[in-house]
XYZ file of C-alpha atoms in Angstrom:
387
model
C 18.712 21.443 5.957
C 18.670 18.850 3.179
C 19.857 15.329 4.053
C 22.509 13.360 2.231
C 19.912 11.348 0.269
C 18.424 14.628 -1.012
C 21.812 15.686 -2.409
C 22.344 12.249 -3.934
C 18.945 11.856 -5.629
C 17.902 15.481 -6.137
C 15.549 17.818 -4.260
C 13.565 21.059 -4.481
C 12.499 23.779 -2.093
C 8.768 24.492 -2.153
C 6.940 27.331 -0.413
C 3.243 28.081 -0.077
C 1.824 31.247 -1.602
C -0.237 33.529 0.588
C -2.350 31.602 3.129
C -1.872 28.256 1.383
C 0.563 26.804 3.951
C -2.070 24.631 5.763
C -3.223 23.196 2.419
C 0.364 22.523 1.384
C 1.022 20.702 4.672
C -2.152 18.631 4.225
C -1.135 17.747 0.660
C 2.289 16.550 1.855
C 0.695 14.406 4.588
C -1.971 12.997 2.234
C 0.675 11.909 -0.288
C 2.955 10.524 2.424
C 5.780 12.835 1.357
C 8.661 13.224 3.796
C 9.461 16.937 3.885
C 12.018 18.906 5.876
C 10.683 22.204 7.197
C 12.926 25.264 7.312
C 12.735 28.308 9.554
C 11.618 30.545 6.690
C 8.558 28.333 6.086
C 9.926 26.488 3.044
C 9.901 22.698 2.692
C 12.618 20.490 1.208
C 11.276 17.488 -0.732
C 12.838 14.889 -2.993
C 12.600 15.334 -6.770
C 10.620 12.075 -7.104
C 8.039 13.400 -4.603
C 7.797 16.804 -6.332
C 6.201 15.249 -9.411
C 3.443 13.650 -7.292
C 2.843 16.939 -5.409
C 2.600 18.910 -8.671
C -0.002 16.517 -10.116
C -2.016 16.300 -6.865
C -2.190 20.066 -6.290
C -4.182 20.633 -9.482
C -4.422 24.345 -8.817
C -5.989 23.818 -5.383
C -2.682 24.393 -3.630
C -0.681 27.337 -4.927
C 3.031 27.031 -4.289
C 6.350 27.924 -5.837
C 9.288 25.572 -6.304
C 12.994 26.023 -6.887
C 14.944 24.487 -9.732
C 16.270 20.945 -9.282
C 19.123 20.922 -6.759
C 21.665 18.344 -5.598
C 23.869 15.842 -7.400
C 21.461 15.199 -10.364
C 21.409 18.942 -11.139
C 25.186 19.049 -11.029
C 25.411 16.006 -13.296
C 22.984 17.577 -15.764
C 25.289 20.588 -15.901
C 28.126 18.260 -16.817
C 26.102 16.331 -19.359
C 28.966 16.188 -21.836
C 31.061 14.243 -19.293
C 28.129 12.246 -17.841
C 29.203 8.872 -19.228
C 32.690 9.228 -17.734
C 31.332 10.379 -14.371
C 28.778 7.565 -14.102
C 31.442 4.986 -14.993
C 33.789 6.390 -12.353
C 31.069 6.411 -9.692
C 29.998 2.828 -10.462
C 33.607 1.586 -10.341
C 34.325 3.469 -7.102
C 31.173 2.253 -5.363
C 31.814 -1.318 -6.544
C 35.329 -1.245 -5.090
C 34.515 0.479 -1.800
C 31.277 -1.201 -0.796
C 31.023 -4.762 0.382
C 30.332 -7.217 -2.411
C 30.059 -10.332 -0.270
C 26.580 -9.520 1.078
C 23.104 -9.897 -0.382
C 22.008 -6.413 -1.423
C 18.573 -7.211 -2.751
C 16.149 -10.097 -3.427
C 14.224 -9.968 -6.707
C 11.753 -12.229 -8.489
C 13.319 -13.801 -11.568
C 10.096 -14.595 -13.461
C 6.342 -14.162 -13.342
C 4.541 -16.428 -10.879
C 1.523 -16.475 -8.616
C 3.537 -14.771 -5.882
C 4.543 -11.144 -5.545
C 8.141 -10.100 -4.983
C 7.359 -9.044 -1.406
C 5.773 -12.456 -0.659
C 8.823 -14.325 -1.962
C 11.108 -12.016 0.021
C 9.146 -12.745 3.228
C 9.287 -16.514 2.599
C 13.066 -16.384 2.325
C 13.438 -14.110 5.350
C 11.434 -16.632 7.403
C 14.154 -19.173 6.658
C 17.028 -16.814 7.451
C 17.937 -15.517 3.989
C 17.591 -11.880 2.946
C 19.302 -8.522 2.574
C 22.514 -8.586 4.619
C 23.082 -12.358 4.374
C 26.708 -13.314 3.726
C 26.879 -15.124 0.399
C 29.776 -17.338 1.444
C 27.923 -18.539 4.558
C 24.615 -19.245 2.777
C 23.884 -22.847 1.756
C 21.466 -22.046 -1.075
C 20.366 -25.639 -1.573
C 19.555 -26.017 2.136
C 17.651 -22.700 2.129
C 15.604 -23.821 -0.904
C 14.701 -27.095 0.830
C 13.614 -25.271 4.001
C 11.419 -22.893 2.011
C 9.746 -25.787 0.142
C 9.056 -27.680 3.366
C 7.635 -24.615 5.120
C 5.440 -23.415 2.235
C 3.527 -26.336 0.648
C 1.998 -24.028 -1.967
C 5.420 -23.847 -3.644
C 6.249 -26.420 -6.319
C 9.770 -25.182 -7.044
C 12.168 -22.522 -5.787
C 15.677 -21.690 -6.946
C 18.027 -18.905 -5.797
C 20.532 -17.607 -8.316
C 23.294 -15.145 -7.451
C 24.082 -12.336 -9.863
C 26.635 -10.043 -8.314
C 25.177 -8.887 -5.007
C 21.541 -9.562 -5.957
C 19.622 -12.800 -5.311
C 17.266 -13.632 -8.184
C 14.601 -16.140 -7.155
C 12.576 -18.425 -9.382
C 9.422 -19.441 -7.464
C 6.656 -21.569 -8.993
C 3.376 -22.399 -7.272
C 1.660 -25.769 -7.349
C -1.006 -25.948 -10.029
C -4.495 -25.912 -8.533
C -3.110 -25.670 -4.998
C -5.555 -24.409 -2.380
C -4.833 -23.989 1.287
C -6.960 -26.303 3.486
C -9.963 -24.600 5.029
C -9.977 -24.747 8.792
C -13.495 -25.072 10.186
C -14.710 -25.825 13.714
C -17.958 -27.314 12.402
C -18.788 -30.961 11.805
C -22.175 -29.860 10.420
C -23.129 -26.451 9.054
C -25.332 -24.320 6.797
C -24.323 -21.683 4.265
C -26.310 -18.479 4.860
C -26.566 -15.084 3.136
C -24.490 -12.217 4.479
C -26.633 -9.584 2.724
C -29.731 -9.085 0.586
C -29.507 -9.866 -3.123
C -30.788 -11.691 -6.202
C -29.099 -15.045 -6.874
C -26.908 -14.880 -9.987
C -24.955 -18.153 -9.692
C -24.884 -21.114 -7.279
C -22.466 -24.029 -6.961
C -22.943 -26.775 -4.359
C -20.084 -29.087 -3.352
C -21.781 -30.569 -0.280
C -25.277 -30.154 1.145
C -28.620 -29.211 -0.378
C -29.366 -25.958 -2.258
C -32.476 -24.173 -0.946
C -32.394 -21.386 -3.546
C -32.025 -21.124 -7.309
C -30.845 -18.525 -9.810
C -33.223 -15.562 -9.866
C -34.448 -15.954 -6.275
C -34.424 -12.935 -3.987
C -32.821 -13.626 -0.614
C -32.474 -11.678 2.596
C -29.572 -11.467 4.979
C -29.595 -14.552 7.213
C -31.510 -16.837 4.782
C -30.156 -20.377 4.445
C -28.737 -20.819 0.941
C -27.183 -24.283 1.200
C -28.465 -26.582 3.937
C -26.374 -29.106 5.801
C -29.499 -31.188 6.567
C -29.986 -33.956 3.992
C -33.368 -35.699 3.950
C -33.836 -39.184 2.497
C -36.852 -41.509 2.349
C -35.891 -43.270 5.566
C -33.994 -40.740 7.627
C -32.032 -37.477 7.717
C -28.354 -36.822 8.266
C -26.085 -33.799 8.708
C -23.093 -32.631 6.660
C -20.895 -29.549 6.514
C -22.381 -27.483 3.694
C -19.903 -26.333 1.036
C -20.386 -24.183 -2.042
C -20.482 -20.669 -3.444
C -23.434 -18.413 -4.081
C -22.993 -15.181 -6.039
C -25.753 -12.605 -6.058
C -26.570 -9.197 -7.479
C -26.424 -6.658 -4.687
C -27.656 -3.065 -4.837
C -26.457 -0.227 -2.694
C -25.757 3.475 -2.513
C -23.169 5.793 -1.023
C -23.265 9.517 -0.361
C -20.473 12.011 0.160
C -21.124 15.438 1.618
C -18.991 18.558 1.614
C -19.773 21.660 3.661
C -18.798 25.145 2.673
C -17.046 25.432 6.020
C -15.274 22.455 7.600
C -12.999 22.087 10.616
C -9.885 20.047 9.921
C -6.920 18.922 11.942
C -3.640 20.282 10.593
C -0.325 18.756 11.552
C 2.651 21.092 11.600
C 5.919 19.211 11.164
C 8.662 20.436 13.476
C 12.305 19.581 13.996
C 13.756 16.106 13.567
C 13.993 14.174 16.823
C 15.331 10.814 15.632
C 17.478 9.528 12.771
C 18.185 5.826 12.250
C 19.998 4.276 9.289
C 19.322 0.584 8.705
C 22.233 -0.911 6.742
C 21.901 -4.513 5.536
C 19.189 -5.048 8.160
C 21.224 -3.608 11.064
C 19.893 -0.354 12.636
C 22.398 2.416 13.380
C 21.113 5.171 15.686
C 22.508 8.487 14.470
C 20.709 10.504 17.126
C 17.546 10.420 19.217
C 16.221 13.388 21.169
C 12.628 13.065 22.366
C 12.966 14.473 25.883
C 9.793 15.778 27.507
C 7.313 16.426 24.717
C 5.354 19.698 24.946
C 1.594 19.431 25.436
C -0.194 18.658 22.158
C 3.023 17.476 20.525
C 3.285 14.063 18.862
C 6.041 12.077 17.153
C 5.636 11.230 13.464
C 7.903 8.500 12.118
C 8.813 8.082 8.472
C 10.748 5.212 6.893
C 12.202 5.440 3.402
C 13.705 2.809 1.140
C 16.541 4.258 -0.915
C 16.378 3.647 -4.659
C 19.003 4.295 -7.286
C 17.522 6.098 -10.312
C 14.058 5.499 -8.705
C 14.351 1.847 -9.761
C 17.101 -0.169 -8.048
C 16.713 -0.840 -4.330
C 19.776 -0.083 -2.208
C 20.585 -2.150 0.917
C 19.794 0.570 3.434
C 16.777 2.420 4.815
C 16.467 5.737 6.594
C 13.995 6.197 9.438
C 13.256 9.627 10.843
C 11.145 10.861 13.710
C 9.735 14.397 13.759
C 8.088 16.428 16.483
C 4.724 17.652 15.248
C 1.888 19.722 16.680
C -1.765 19.182 15.810
C -4.196 22.087 15.553
C -7.687 22.677 14.174
C -8.284 25.081 11.294
C -11.423 26.035 9.397
C -11.408 25.381 5.662
C -13.687 27.562 3.501
C -14.733 26.347 0.020
C -16.511 28.255 -2.711
C -19.405 26.705 -4.664
C -17.209 25.803 -7.629
C -14.958 23.623 -5.461
C -17.722 21.659 -3.699
C -18.646 19.188 -6.514
C -14.975 18.412 -7.185
C -14.269 17.689 -3.500
C -17.441 15.593 -3.159
C -16.440 13.493 -6.174
C -12.928 13.019 -4.792
C -14.306 11.687 -1.501
C -16.934 9.530 -3.214
C -14.324 7.935 -5.485
C -12.244 6.933 -2.464
C -15.247 5.363 -0.715
C -16.360 3.561 -3.877
C -12.924 2.033 -4.402
C -13.097 0.478 -0.942
C -16.722 -0.643 -1.327
C -16.337 -2.207 -4.785
C -12.884 -3.743 -4.329
C -12.910 -7.355 -5.563
C -16.504 -7.155 -6.792
C -17.894 -7.276 -10.315
C -19.577 -3.941 -10.984
C -22.632 -4.113 -13.279
C -24.208 -0.691 -12.997
C -23.220 2.668 -11.533
C -25.068 5.968 -11.560
C -24.383 9.262 -9.784
C -26.393 12.364 -8.970
C -25.507 15.499 -7.057
C -27.177 18.574 -5.653
C -26.380 21.707 -3.701
C -27.742 21.795 -0.163
C -27.910 24.458 2.499
C -24.267 25.138 3.218
C -22.759 22.417 1.041
C -23.025 19.805 -1.704
C -24.126 16.140 -1.698
C -23.091 13.550 -4.291
C -24.818 10.154 -4.383
C -23.795 6.948 -6.172
C -26.224 4.048 -6.793
C -24.634 0.775 -7.869
C -25.268 -2.893 -8.623
C -22.516 -5.498 -8.351
C -22.132 -9.286 -8.215
C -20.328 -10.847 -5.263
C -20.180 -13.953 -3.073
C -22.709 -13.476 -0.263
C -22.039 -16.660 1.726
C -20.807 -17.426 5.212
C -20.733 -20.704 7.094
C -22.742 -21.159 10.296
C -22.530 -24.283 12.417
C -25.554 -26.463 13.214
C -26.105 -26.941 16.939
C -25.798 -30.686 17.551
C -26.925 -30.450 21.172
């Protein structure tokens, strides 16, 4: 049965065609879509999630979907009176709901901080969704935030209706102090590579641009030699090097996969202005092989404006193993999909210079290989034993 948020924001019923149900379930889990299973095998999903499912399926998961249902569908049917209806709803909601609380915290301008970071800073000082406007001393809150977070140069909270708009500016050139347990240290290589750039702030460089280094080699020494004696310092600097590597992804024509079947709802909690309200909770004695899957959703108006409540659900689910069979035409596509995921993790934050791929069919499957070259910082600090 569809929940109230489905009726408010629109939903569809989707059903797998033929033997596609396990693939449909896997697609829903992969995309993190909260779906309600029905006795006839159909799933109820939100309209905003349907678009993602349609794009992801790409013909690999065959399913049918109903027309848009819920309040948005009804409003579309009354399109000629839509302006009047929306005005009436906005006025009614504005009158009925509390207007003296903070509904949302938003960033008022571009800065070096994300909206979630600013929201966490304010929550650490006791200001956030659910705070009573009349009881909040905004100037005192701003001072507490500035004293707790030295990277901030300026912060200002401005009230517009029920929303707190925050202007947060970071200090120019600010860098958090580096905690180190070493009074003397070396900078060594964390992996093999060819030196592309070196900057020394303290210590003595033992390598130069173009040198080939191995993992564990000393790049910047904390031992300084002079004509008369030697002394120790904590080595500081950066060394960027060209690093080569390769990754393979393999797909077999037959693979065993765990499939999670979502069962009935066992818990429903509504968090309103930061306060949890338990609607019901029924775990009891779980059957063997049964697990609880929890899902938390933020509610958005028109998929854009955050509302001051969240819905958390718990579902009973059973895990089983099924055998997936792929034909030869599917194998390269699946191998590329897996390789792309691995490459994103491997190359995150690194400057890619060269990338080449090659694939081949093997006995019972397909292998795709990627060879790459990137530039990255290869340094780590290691203390010098003063004993």
